[in-house]
Amino acid sequence: ASRDYISIVGSSTVFPFATVVAERFGRTTAFAVPKIESTGSGGGLKLFCAGIGDKTPDITNASRKIKASEVELCAKNGVNDIVEIKIGYDGIVLANSKKAQQFQLSLRDVYNGVAKMVPDANGNLIENPYQTWQQVNPALPNIKIEVLGPPPTSGTRDAFAELALEGGCKTYPEIKALKKTDKQKYKAVCRSVREDGGYIEAGENDNLIVQKLAANPNAVGVFGFSFLEENADKVQPSIIKGIAPTFDSIGSGEYPISRSLFFYVKEDHKDTVPGLQEYVDAFTSKKAIGDEGYLTDRGLIPLAADEWKLVRSAGKSLTPNL
Amino acid sequence: MTDILNQIAKTKQQKVRASLAKRKAQESRFRYYGIISISAAILFLVVLLSAIVSQGYTAFYTTEIKLDISLDKETLDLAEGELTQQALFQADYSRVLREAIKQEIAISGRKERKALYSFISTGAEYDLRDMVVAQPSLLGQNLSYWAQAGDLFNQYNKGNVDASVEEGSRSFKNQQIGWYKQLANEGRVRTVFNRNFFTNGDSRDAELAGIWGATVGSFYTLLVCFLISFPIGVAAATYLEEFAPKNKWTEMIEININNLAAVPSIVFGLLGLAIFLNLADLPRSAPLVGGLVLSLMTLPTIIISSRAAIKAVPPSIKDAALGVGASKVQSVTHHVLPVAMPGMLTGTIIGMAQALGETAPLIMIGMVAFIVDVPQGPLDAATALPVQIYLWAENPEKGFAENTSAAIMVLLAFLAFMNTCAVLLRKRLERRW
Amino acid sequence: MSEIIRAMPSPIMAKVKPKSSVHHRTDESRLTVGVPFIENPRMAVRDVNVFYDNGVKQAINHVSLDIGEREVLAMIGPSGCGKSTLLRCLNRMNDTVDGCRVTGSITLDGKDIYSKEQEIVELRSQVGMVFQRPNPFPKSIRDNITYGPKLHGLVEARADLDLLVEQSLTKAGLWNEVKDRLDTPATGLSGGQQQRLCIARTIAISPEVILMDEPCSALDPIATEVIEELIYDLKQQFSIVMVTHSMQQALRVSDRTAYFHLGDLIEVNSTQEVFHNPKHRLTTDYISGRFG
Amino acid sequence: MSEIIRAMPSPIMAKVKPKSSVHHRTDESRLTVGVPFIENPRMAVRDVNVFYDNGVKQAINHVSLDIGEREVLAMIGPSGCGKSTLLRCLNRMNDTVDGCRVTGSITLDGKDIYSKEQEIVELRSQVGMVFQRPNPFPKSIRDNITYGPKLHGLVEARADLDLLVEQSLTKAGLWNEVKDRLDTPATGLSGGQQQRLCIARTIAISPEVILMDEPCSALDPIATEVIEELIYDLKQQFSIVMVTHSMQQALRVSDRTAYFHLGDLIEVNSTQEVFHNPKHRLTTDYISGRFG
Amino acid sequence: MNSLLLVILVCISVCAYVIASKRAQQLASANGGLRYLHSRPSYYGMLAAIVTALPALLILFVWSISSASIIQSLVMAGVPDSVLSDGTNHSLIYSQIQHVASGIKVTDHAWLINASAHYQHLLALGDNIKFAALIALAVAGLIFGWKLVGPKLRARPHVESVMRGFLLICSILAILTTFGIVLSVLFEAIRFFNIIPLTDFLFGLQWSPQVALRADQQGASGAFGFIPLLTGTLMISFIAMSIAAPIGLMSAIYLAEYASPRVRSICKPLLEVLAGIPTVVYGFFAALVVAPLIRDSATAIGIESVSSESALAAGLIMGVMIIPFVSSLSDDVITAVPQSLRDGALSLGATRSETIKSVVLPAALPGVVGGLLLAVSRAIGETMIVVMAAGLSANLTANPFESVTTITVQIVTLLIGDQEFDSPKTLAAFALGLSLFVVTLALNFVALRIVKKYREQYD
Ligand SMILES: Nc1ncnc2c1ncn2[C@@H]1O[C@H](COP(=O)(O)OP(=O)(O)OP(=O)(O)O)[C@@H](O)[C@H]1O
Ligand SMILES: Nc1ncnc2c1ncn2[C@@H]1O[C@H](COP(=O)(O)OP(=O)(O)OP(=O)(O)O)[C@@H](O)[C@H]1O
Ligand SMILES: [Mg+2]
Ligand SMILES: [Mg+2]
Ligand SMILES: O=P([O-])([O-])[O-]
């Protein structure tokens, strides 16, 4: 018996959007409701690229763009025809409990607080010595650095490392210079996260991180903007480079740690898995991800109109675009 | 050498009496420790249960808002001409509802609009749709319709939102409270039994989420578990107890089975992942795999309790059968198994009850997905009751908190039911010799 | 009275050498006093040894003994002397005991019951057994009786079965008490009734020999009395071997008595002879109550 | 022999009406034959009834009986006749049995042991008990002996304790056998030694009366012999009440014998009298082996 | 297809049973009753049914296992060499053929269309052959079974040995699957130890397993030191036991020694309810009620640095969960102490509590200790409470207010998201599973030995 429902894996950031679409899709069409597992973007892509056929997922959600290495892996396993659908934007927020003081951070502060290696006063790279936020920046409160964030399977983690950490890292000219000379080392320095307990890998469940923040005023969490929206009563975002993450600041790209959200579809499964085409259609519809779409209620930051048109046509035709 | 015994005899009475007061105090103190311990344990049970019940019972009812809707084609976004079932199915019912509520409450601006629209659950659309599809003659009519309320509205109506909290840290804003009061004063709000909770699968909307999907998933999982572990367990126990020679090997097997019964369930989850998913290539998230994993877990339990039940059959009955010329197999099938069956069944039910409450191994094999549709068979993707509880417990929406507790109540009810069955079965079938 | 004991050295302590290792009395088996062999025996036990625990423990030493037709043979002796062990060898119930081994020969009507050809099921249908504690099956009274005959396919017609139930119960003296409730559970009967039911169940397969291991020891005096009368009746038709711990009972019901001591058959003779004119010192001591 | 039984109507069946409901022989208690009362008794049992299962089952009917100083009183009777029950009433061990109720009065040196004021702990230090199966505590031999005295705070000094251990064991005839291993586990002793240890343990608290419930039934003949000698010694100092299932034993060790039947005390008299000149028909039957 | 076949097989077997037992019956009545036959007629019937069904079922079983690979090799043999020669993966091509056959894929390569047609043809052919062969076999069995009936045939012993064989196979199955499966965890764990040396795992003080998923990613360095997890696990178990042991033990004593049957009959099942509650419920309660409570009260009495996911919260709740476990095991052991020992003490004038303390408990001690060890192994293996209420940070600490992580939590975390067994990260879960298995097994082994020894003492 071949599978008669769509199987979706992937990003926990996209999960709350995808579930809403899936549920509506199931209730308003004759198709079954897709099954969605939250595995993180990296984990999802890994499963997605494992091959074609019933046993593998049809769609994976991702909170970052697919990497070249992943495209390669897919190809190696016979997954050649992939459709990329961009659904909107998201900001990565650093947030803490409303009961505590709000943070004002620069990217460099973030880097110094979370990275594994940081330059000391003389510019030599050393193991991160900072134990409290105040040591990082005297303007910050004197509390222990305790950042709850996602593990490497997560796209949020990748985006956080690339945008926030590397962004802060680059502000040191001597490290920036490294990029030209030793790219490998540059990456290792700028994207490695500390492992001495300051950064706690809290699993793929962003809701769980929010719950834990609410209970622990000292902790700072890293997760997608949509979770902030839903939990505005419990947690507050940190202000990064003077800009608070809001609908507009992320949409305009003003907020420094913002990224696009995607999902990837196996074109090969188009004719076999009933409803696949229709699901993509529903997801890319104006009703869902348009300016006033129902996903914006859930905290998705919509695409610009012309960009949406492109996505829409890709979704309609479902032609491989990678 | 003094005769100490005589000496004792003389002073005994007095000494015994002297020691009495202290010993009696000790006695009653010891007793109190026991009473305190039991009370503590039972107290905790009561606290746990009452916390769950007090938090969960509200999930059994839900809120509806009375709206005066007009089902004209224009609002429904229906094209002129032939009205197919298909067209009716896809009409825009949310618009109908939104228009209707806008008539009751005056609003302006996107923000207020959003705030007001959240009063109505998306579930109301689907209900209305199903009503119209079933009864196309309603088209063009104006009628008053009880619409399922949205989560926050529902929560506020049930008193789960504390309005005294500062507005900023509360999702249900003061303006919405004002609107609520207005609707309530007009008699447009009512509280009814929450059918959704018992008939729906999972949902992202707390007011629509139900446990039926998880219940059916649990059912299939347990069914597979039972079909595998019961026959194999009973047959293995019978062989080991009645036929296997008693030697080092069987002793080793016995020790191993006992040990396996205490292996943490998560390890069985690992096994399921490695063997059933990766090696045998069975579908992820399927109750079939869940049942297989759980049956590995219950098998030792069933073997142990079945062996105990067989052991408890008085050997005199076997002797009697052998004495009139029955063969060994006959004495076992005619006498031992029927007599041991209640015990075996009880052990099986208890093992099943444990399996019903297991979460960790199911997480390992992917039964934690978001699954809305109720599974139709053991190969469909499904979750199980405890996993659903786990998933809901981590949802941030207020409505899921009560759903979680209510699901726990349902799960406990099932467990209580199974255990009662076990007890009754034991009582009913137990024979005295 | 106690003074007497104090004055005399204990006969046991003085005379009986303690039971030691395996095979300790290999060729003394002919030492059995009295008349172990008779003419035309139903069963003949010859030089039987029984070992438990894979030969570690010898429970019966070189016992030879005949069981005649239509007689009641009583086996008596102090606890642990091997009465039950020997009895259970007679229908190979000891086969069910792990690590139990029997040497020597036991014949039923001349055929060795320990030979390869012997079907155990058939043997047990010829040599029935009644146990110490009544052990009815947890079924109806009727089913208890018909179980054996059905098993062996002795009776087919429903009417025949009914007749068999009636006759067996009548022979066991139970018919009048239970005829109105044949379909009620047998476990609802009193102890004495249960024991008679067990006897009826054994009779129903028409065995040639009935073995009884202390059939009255779990019963009260009144029930015991009834069973003893029953045994008297049964011996008109069956050979009966009965273990008892009560010398009075042996005296009352048996024709011949065998006295065992620590696995040895010490003396066997007509019951009157054994009790009123014991030949062996150990028998005398036992009967006169010096020990036990 | 069996013919005789058949010729005679069974005495039991004919004469003894079956035990029926509670209170069935209310004022027949005086029917006890023989001499239940003596001068200067240590303990006096008067019109005692014992019920089990919350009054559903009566185990003892209106029994009255005296226990004298420095005597051995034997209680005999068929199984289930209530011997153990009555014995356990004498130091209120029956209090531990749920649903057991005692009426009537039992006095120790004139004081009612069932009165409100009676401290059970004290009573049991005066009336000691030895059980059917030896039950040493799983501790060292020494600790078994000193357990009781320490409990009641009878002895404090270490030296006194040692002395006590020696004297108790000596009295129980065990000292020579165990003096070199006082600190080894008592469970390593043989059955007979264990039983003597239990007796020593009881002696160590100097009770006035010692109750023994079939103290030899789990022992082999040799160990029995030793215990019987010990009882003979002990009676020089203690009153002893002893239940036994062996008439021979009663005959050997007791001064007086009480014969029970289905909860009734049928006859009590000097042992010689009971055995050689029984007055009651039931006693005669029992002693001559008509049943039991 | 298979189910139809099964139904037909069952029907034929039933026929075999009926006609063979009929024949036996007739034989018997023709020759003077059932005694003429060795066994009862129904045994002849059963034997015939077995002869009919068993070979067919065996062949069906073998066929189901092997047909896939036979068909695969046949299909692949028909694929042109030109396709196979350019180094492509055979199984990939085969799955392509299957996809085309089942319609997932549309293609215009002629060889692919041919191969898939061949595949479908073979599939159908195989089914037909199977169908015909099995039915023929069953019918042959039926005839054979019918012929077998005769007075000399020892039908009952034959049937009985088949039954015993079935029982034997079931027990072997039960034991082998459990064993085999344990071995497979071992296997994955060995793969892990090939990457990470055993000593690093056993003695490492740092746990940071989230290594990079891809070559171009920066993950954690991959420290796989097991010690922080072990200490975390042990700490939580210790807290749990310090709740469960005294309360459970005293409850057991009270119920066994003091409580009236009525109280006992109410309290015992109530306590057992605690054991029956799914652990996810406890986890929920611990995370949302107890942990914040502990945090608040600790802050209130001035203890700083209290983590919201303290070891204490998880441990306390776990302790409550284990109470009935301790109490029912202890209860068993205490009631197993022979009444005669109690009688001995009571008859010397000991009060009840003195009897319990000085005789019953010492006698029951080995059993109680064994029971406690079993409870510990239960605590160590408990997952959901800690997943929900304990933390994820592998702190090496002795402070119960801090958050610690446990072996079970890490197993869950490691396998969420990435289930490809190709990195030390995922394989580490198996190493942890194995260590958990070994630890609980050792505890159980010791505990069962102690309990058994203790039982023997009084049997
Ligand atoms: N299954 C067994 N395994 C090992 N030894 C056994 C077994 N059954 C009996 N024995 C031993 O064999 C000896 C004889 O036992 P048997 O039961 O035949 O004695 P008995 O005369 O019937 O005693 P009783 O009067 O107590 O029934 C005893 O020493 C006993 O311990
Ligand atoms: N705990 C109890 N609960 C109910 N009935 C009991 C209990 N103990 C004894 N009985 C009953 O009381 C009656 C007398 O029993 P008791 O044990 O006193 O007899 P006994 O003379 O000592 O017999 P034996 O010689 O077998 O020891 C018997 O019918 C017995 O079944
Ligand atoms: Mg015996
Ligand atoms: Mg008694
Ligand atoms: O779950 P992610 O969105 O962080 O990949």
PDB file of C-alpha atoms in Angstrom, chain B residues 146-291:
ATOM      1  CA  TRP B 146     -24.164  29.607  17.268  1.00  0.00           C
ATOM      2  CA  ALA B 147     -20.552  29.829  16.203  1.00  0.00           C
ATOM      3  CA  GLN B 148     -17.693  28.096  17.972  1.00  0.00           C
ATOM      4  CA  ALA B 149     -15.688  30.765  19.804  1.00  0.00           C
ATOM      5  CA  GLY B 150     -11.941  31.232  19.405  1.00  0.00           C
ATOM      6  CA  ASP B 151      -9.486  30.054  21.995  1.00  0.00           C
ATOM      7  CA  LEU B 152      -8.922  33.242  23.961  1.00  0.00           C
ATOM      8  CA  PHE B 153     -12.573  34.133  24.031  1.00  0.00           C
ATOM      9  CA  ASN B 154     -13.366  30.639  25.126  1.00  0.00           C
ATOM     10  CA  GLN B 155     -10.757  30.781  27.858  1.00  0.00           C
ATOM     11  CA  TYR B 156     -11.987  34.120  29.104  1.00  0.00           C
ATOM     12  CA  ASN B 157     -15.549  32.922  29.184  1.00  0.00           C
ATOM     13  CA  LYS B 158     -14.545  29.883  31.197  1.00  0.00           C
ATOM     14  CA  GLY B 159     -12.734  32.080  33.676  1.00  0.00           C
ATOM     15  CA  ASN B 160      -9.250  30.859  32.803  1.00  0.00           C
ATOM     16  CA  VAL B 161      -7.971  34.351  32.025  1.00  0.00           C
ATOM     17  CA  ASP B 162      -7.085  36.483  34.980  1.00  0.00           C
ATOM     18  CA  ALA B 163      -8.303  39.966  34.037  1.00  0.00           C
ATOM     19  CA  SER B 164      -6.571  41.556  36.999  1.00  0.00           C
ATOM     20  CA  VAL B 165      -3.172  40.954  35.429  1.00  0.00           C
ATOM     21  CA  GLU B 166      -1.581  43.976  33.823  1.00  0.00           C
ATOM     22  CA  GLU B 167      -2.788  44.270  30.258  1.00  0.00           C
ATOM     23  CA  GLY B 168       0.618  44.037  28.637  1.00  0.00           C
ATOM     24  CA  SER B 169       1.235  40.515  29.817  1.00  0.00           C
ATOM     25  CA  ARG B 170      -2.136  39.169  28.862  1.00  0.00           C
ATOM     26  CA  SER B 171      -3.220  38.184  25.397  1.00  0.00           C
ATOM     27  CA  PHE B 172      -6.873  38.938  25.926  1.00  0.00           C
ATOM     28  CA  LYS B 173      -6.877  42.737  25.970  1.00  0.00           C
ATOM     29  CA  ASN B 174      -9.177  45.105  27.808  1.00  0.00           C
ATOM     30  CA  GLN B 175     -10.894  46.104  24.609  1.00  0.00           C
ATOM     31  CA  GLN B 176     -11.731  42.484  23.923  1.00  0.00           C
ATOM     32  CA  ILE B 177     -13.070  42.129  27.416  1.00  0.00           C
ATOM     33  CA  GLY B 178     -15.321  45.079  26.685  1.00  0.00           C
ATOM     34  CA  TRP B 179     -16.589  43.390  23.546  1.00  0.00           C
ATOM     35  CA  TYR B 180     -17.069  40.156  25.411  1.00  0.00           C
ATOM     36  CA  LYS B 181     -19.207  41.918  28.004  1.00  0.00           C
ATOM     37  CA  GLN B 182     -21.240  43.526  25.273  1.00  0.00           C
ATOM     38  CA  LEU B 183     -21.904  40.159  23.612  1.00  0.00           C
ATOM     39  CA  ALA B 184     -22.621  38.480  26.914  1.00  0.00           C
ATOM     40  CA  ASN B 185     -25.107  41.153  27.894  1.00  0.00           C
ATOM     41  CA  GLU B 186     -26.980  40.585  24.686  1.00  0.00           C
ATOM     42  CA  GLY B 187     -27.237  36.900  25.532  1.00  0.00           C
ATOM     43  CA  ARG B 188     -25.031  35.977  22.621  1.00  0.00           C
ATOM     44  CA  VAL B 189     -22.599  33.826  24.595  1.00  0.00           C
ATOM     45  CA  ARG B 190     -23.294  30.339  25.815  1.00  0.00           C
ATOM     46  CA  THR B 191     -21.342  27.428  27.211  1.00  0.00           C
ATOM     47  CA  VAL B 192     -21.901  23.950  25.799  1.00  0.00           C
ATOM     48  CA  PHE B 193     -20.416  20.481  25.977  1.00  0.00           C
ATOM     49  CA  ASN B 194     -17.152  20.240  24.019  1.00  0.00           C
ATOM     50  CA  ARG B 195     -17.813  17.540  21.464  1.00  0.00           C
ATOM     51  CA  ASN B 196     -14.671  18.412  19.545  1.00  0.00           C
ATOM     52  CA  PHE B 197     -12.504  17.207  22.368  1.00  0.00           C
ATOM     53  CA  PHE B 198     -13.778  13.682  22.084  1.00  0.00           C
ATOM     54  CA  THR B 199     -14.239  13.394  18.330  1.00  0.00           C
ATOM     55  CA  ASN B 200     -11.358  15.328  16.767  1.00  0.00           C
ATOM     56  CA  GLY B 201      -7.744  14.589  16.132  1.00  0.00           C
ATOM     57  CA  ASP B 202      -5.020  17.041  16.997  1.00  0.00           C
ATOM     58  CA  SER B 203      -5.298  20.638  15.922  1.00  0.00           C
ATOM     59  CA  ARG B 204      -3.281  23.816  16.166  1.00  0.00           C
ATOM     60  CA  ASP B 205      -6.341  25.504  17.608  1.00  0.00           C
ATOM     61  CA  ALA B 206      -6.906  24.558  21.191  1.00  0.00           C
ATOM     62  CA  GLU B 207     -10.672  24.762  20.927  1.00  0.00           C
ATOM     63  CA  LEU B 208     -10.657  22.299  18.019  1.00  0.00           C
ATOM     64  CA  ALA B 209      -8.053  19.901  19.302  1.00  0.00           C
ATOM     65  CA  GLY B 210      -9.325  16.509  20.380  1.00  0.00           C
ATOM     66  CA  ILE B 211      -8.038  13.230  21.631  1.00  0.00           C
ATOM     67  CA  TRP B 212      -9.865  10.842  19.359  1.00  0.00           C
ATOM     68  CA  GLY B 213      -6.930  10.564  16.961  1.00  0.00           C
ATOM     69  CA  ALA B 214      -4.526   9.777  19.764  1.00  0.00           C
ATOM     70  CA  THR B 215      -7.004   7.353  21.304  1.00  0.00           C
ATOM     71  CA  VAL B 216      -7.329   5.427  18.071  1.00  0.00           C
ATOM     72  CA  GLY B 217      -3.554   5.502  17.682  1.00  0.00           C
ATOM     73  CA  SER B 218      -3.184   4.069  21.167  1.00  0.00           C
ATOM     74  CA  PHE B 219      -5.778   1.456  20.356  1.00  0.00           C
ATOM     75  CA  TYR B 220      -3.955   0.199  17.283  1.00  0.00           C
ATOM     76  CA  THR B 221      -0.655   0.276  19.082  1.00  0.00           C
ATOM     77  CA  LEU B 222      -2.022  -1.776  21.939  1.00  0.00           C
ATOM     78  CA  LEU B 223      -3.775  -4.132  19.570  1.00  0.00           C
ATOM     79  CA  VAL B 224      -0.548  -4.936  17.770  1.00  0.00           C
ATOM     80  CA  CYS B 225       1.226  -5.195  21.086  1.00  0.00           C
ATOM     81  CA  PHE B 226      -1.377  -7.599  22.415  1.00  0.00           C
ATOM     82  CA  LEU B 227      -1.529  -9.765  19.300  1.00  0.00           C
ATOM     83  CA  ILE B 228       2.194 -10.264  19.405  1.00  0.00           C
ATOM     84  CA  SER B 229       3.066 -10.418  23.045  1.00  0.00           C
ATOM     85  CA  PHE B 230       0.147 -12.393  24.414  1.00  0.00           C
ATOM     86  CA  PRO B 231       0.394 -15.584  22.334  1.00  0.00           C
ATOM     87  CA  ILE B 232       4.160 -15.634  22.295  1.00  0.00           C
ATOM     88  CA  GLY B 233       4.380 -14.741  25.958  1.00  0.00           C
ATOM     89  CA  VAL B 234       1.912 -17.393  27.061  1.00  0.00           C
ATOM     90  CA  ALA B 235       3.424 -20.069  24.846  1.00  0.00           C
ATOM     91  CA  ALA B 236       6.924 -19.244  26.023  1.00  0.00           C
ATOM     92  CA  ALA B 237       5.849 -19.259  29.656  1.00  0.00           C
ATOM     93  CA  THR B 238       4.082 -22.579  29.222  1.00  0.00           C
ATOM     94  CA  TYR B 239       7.097 -24.124  27.621  1.00  0.00           C
ATOM     95  CA  LEU B 240       9.541 -22.799  30.172  1.00  0.00           C
ATOM     96  CA  GLU B 241       7.395 -23.714  33.132  1.00  0.00           C
ATOM     97  CA  GLU B 242       6.001 -27.071  32.084  1.00  0.00           C
ATOM     98  CA  PHE B 243       8.236 -28.612  29.464  1.00  0.00           C
ATOM     99  CA  ALA B 244      11.706 -27.150  29.565  1.00  0.00           C
ATOM    100  CA  PRO B 245      14.188 -29.200  31.511  1.00  0.00           C
ATOM    101  CA  LYS B 246      15.320 -27.446  34.657  1.00  0.00           C
ATOM    102  CA  ASN B 247      18.977 -26.798  34.129  1.00  0.00           C
ATOM    103  CA  LYS B 248      21.568 -24.045  33.970  1.00  0.00           C
ATOM    104  CA  TRP B 249      20.230 -22.847  30.636  1.00  0.00           C
ATOM    105  CA  THR B 250      16.671 -22.406  31.697  1.00  0.00           C
ATOM    106  CA  GLU B 251      17.856 -20.746  34.855  1.00  0.00           C
ATOM    107  CA  MET B 252      19.896 -18.330  32.794  1.00  0.00           C
ATOM    108  CA  ILE B 253      16.942 -17.641  30.575  1.00  0.00           C
ATOM    109  CA  GLU B 254      14.801 -16.990  33.598  1.00  0.00           C
ATOM    110  CA  ILE B 255      17.310 -14.524  35.002  1.00  0.00           C
ATOM    111  CA  ASN B 256      17.524 -12.799  31.665  1.00  0.00           C
ATOM    112  CA  ILE B 257      13.814 -12.492  31.268  1.00  0.00           C
ATOM    113  CA  ASN B 258      13.570 -11.032  34.732  1.00  0.00           C
ATOM    114  CA  ASN B 259      16.273  -8.582  33.878  1.00  0.00           C
ATOM    115  CA  LEU B 260      14.707  -7.612  30.593  1.00  0.00           C
ATOM    116  CA  ALA B 261      11.523  -6.743  32.429  1.00  0.00           C
ATOM    117  CA  ALA B 262      13.415  -3.945  34.130  1.00  0.00           C
ATOM    118  CA  VAL B 263      15.282  -2.610  31.129  1.00  0.00           C
ATOM    119  CA  PRO B 264      14.330   1.045  30.706  1.00  0.00           C
ATOM    120  CA  SER B 265      11.701   1.575  28.067  1.00  0.00           C
ATOM    121  CA  ILE B 266      13.840   4.109  26.268  1.00  0.00           C
ATOM    122  CA  VAL B 267      16.289   1.369  25.405  1.00  0.00           C
ATOM    123  CA  PHE B 268      13.475  -0.474  23.696  1.00  0.00           C
ATOM    124  CA  GLY B 269      12.760   2.717  21.796  1.00  0.00           C
ATOM    125  CA  LEU B 270      16.350   2.703  20.596  1.00  0.00           C
ATOM    126  CA  LEU B 271      15.977  -0.876  19.511  1.00  0.00           C
ATOM    127  CA  GLY B 272      12.810  -0.090  17.648  1.00  0.00           C
ATOM    128  CA  LEU B 273      14.558   2.694  15.835  1.00  0.00           C
ATOM    129  CA  ALA B 274      17.558   0.581  14.918  1.00  0.00           C
ATOM    130  CA  ILE B 275      15.709  -2.597  14.010  1.00  0.00           C
ATOM    131  CA  PHE B 276      12.221  -1.818  12.855  1.00  0.00           C
ATOM    132  CA  LEU B 277      12.791   1.515  11.159  1.00  0.00           C
ATOM    133  CA  ASN B 278      16.332   1.343   9.881  1.00  0.00           C
ATOM    134  CA  LEU B 279      16.782  -2.358   9.327  1.00  0.00           C
ATOM    135  CA  ALA B 280      13.318  -3.698   8.582  1.00  0.00           C
ATOM    136  CA  ASP B 281      12.309  -0.497   6.846  1.00  0.00           C
ATOM    137  CA  LEU B 282       8.869  -0.265   8.402  1.00  0.00           C
ATOM    138  CA  PRO B 283       7.003   3.048   8.120  1.00  0.00           C
ATOM    139  CA  ARG B 284       7.776   5.800  10.630  1.00  0.00           C
ATOM    140  CA  SER B 285       5.173   6.952  13.113  1.00  0.00           C
ATOM    141  CA  ALA B 286       3.078   3.844  12.526  1.00  0.00           C
ATOM    142  CA  PRO B 287       1.201   2.143  15.367  1.00  0.00           C
ATOM    143  CA  LEU B 288       2.498  -1.110  13.940  1.00  0.00           C
ATOM    144  CA  VAL B 289       6.033  -0.191  14.889  1.00  0.00           C
ATOM    145  CA  GLY B 290       4.881   1.285  18.176  1.00  0.00           C
ATOM    146  CA  GLY B 291       3.107  -1.953  18.943  1.00  0.00           C
TER     147      GLY B 291
END
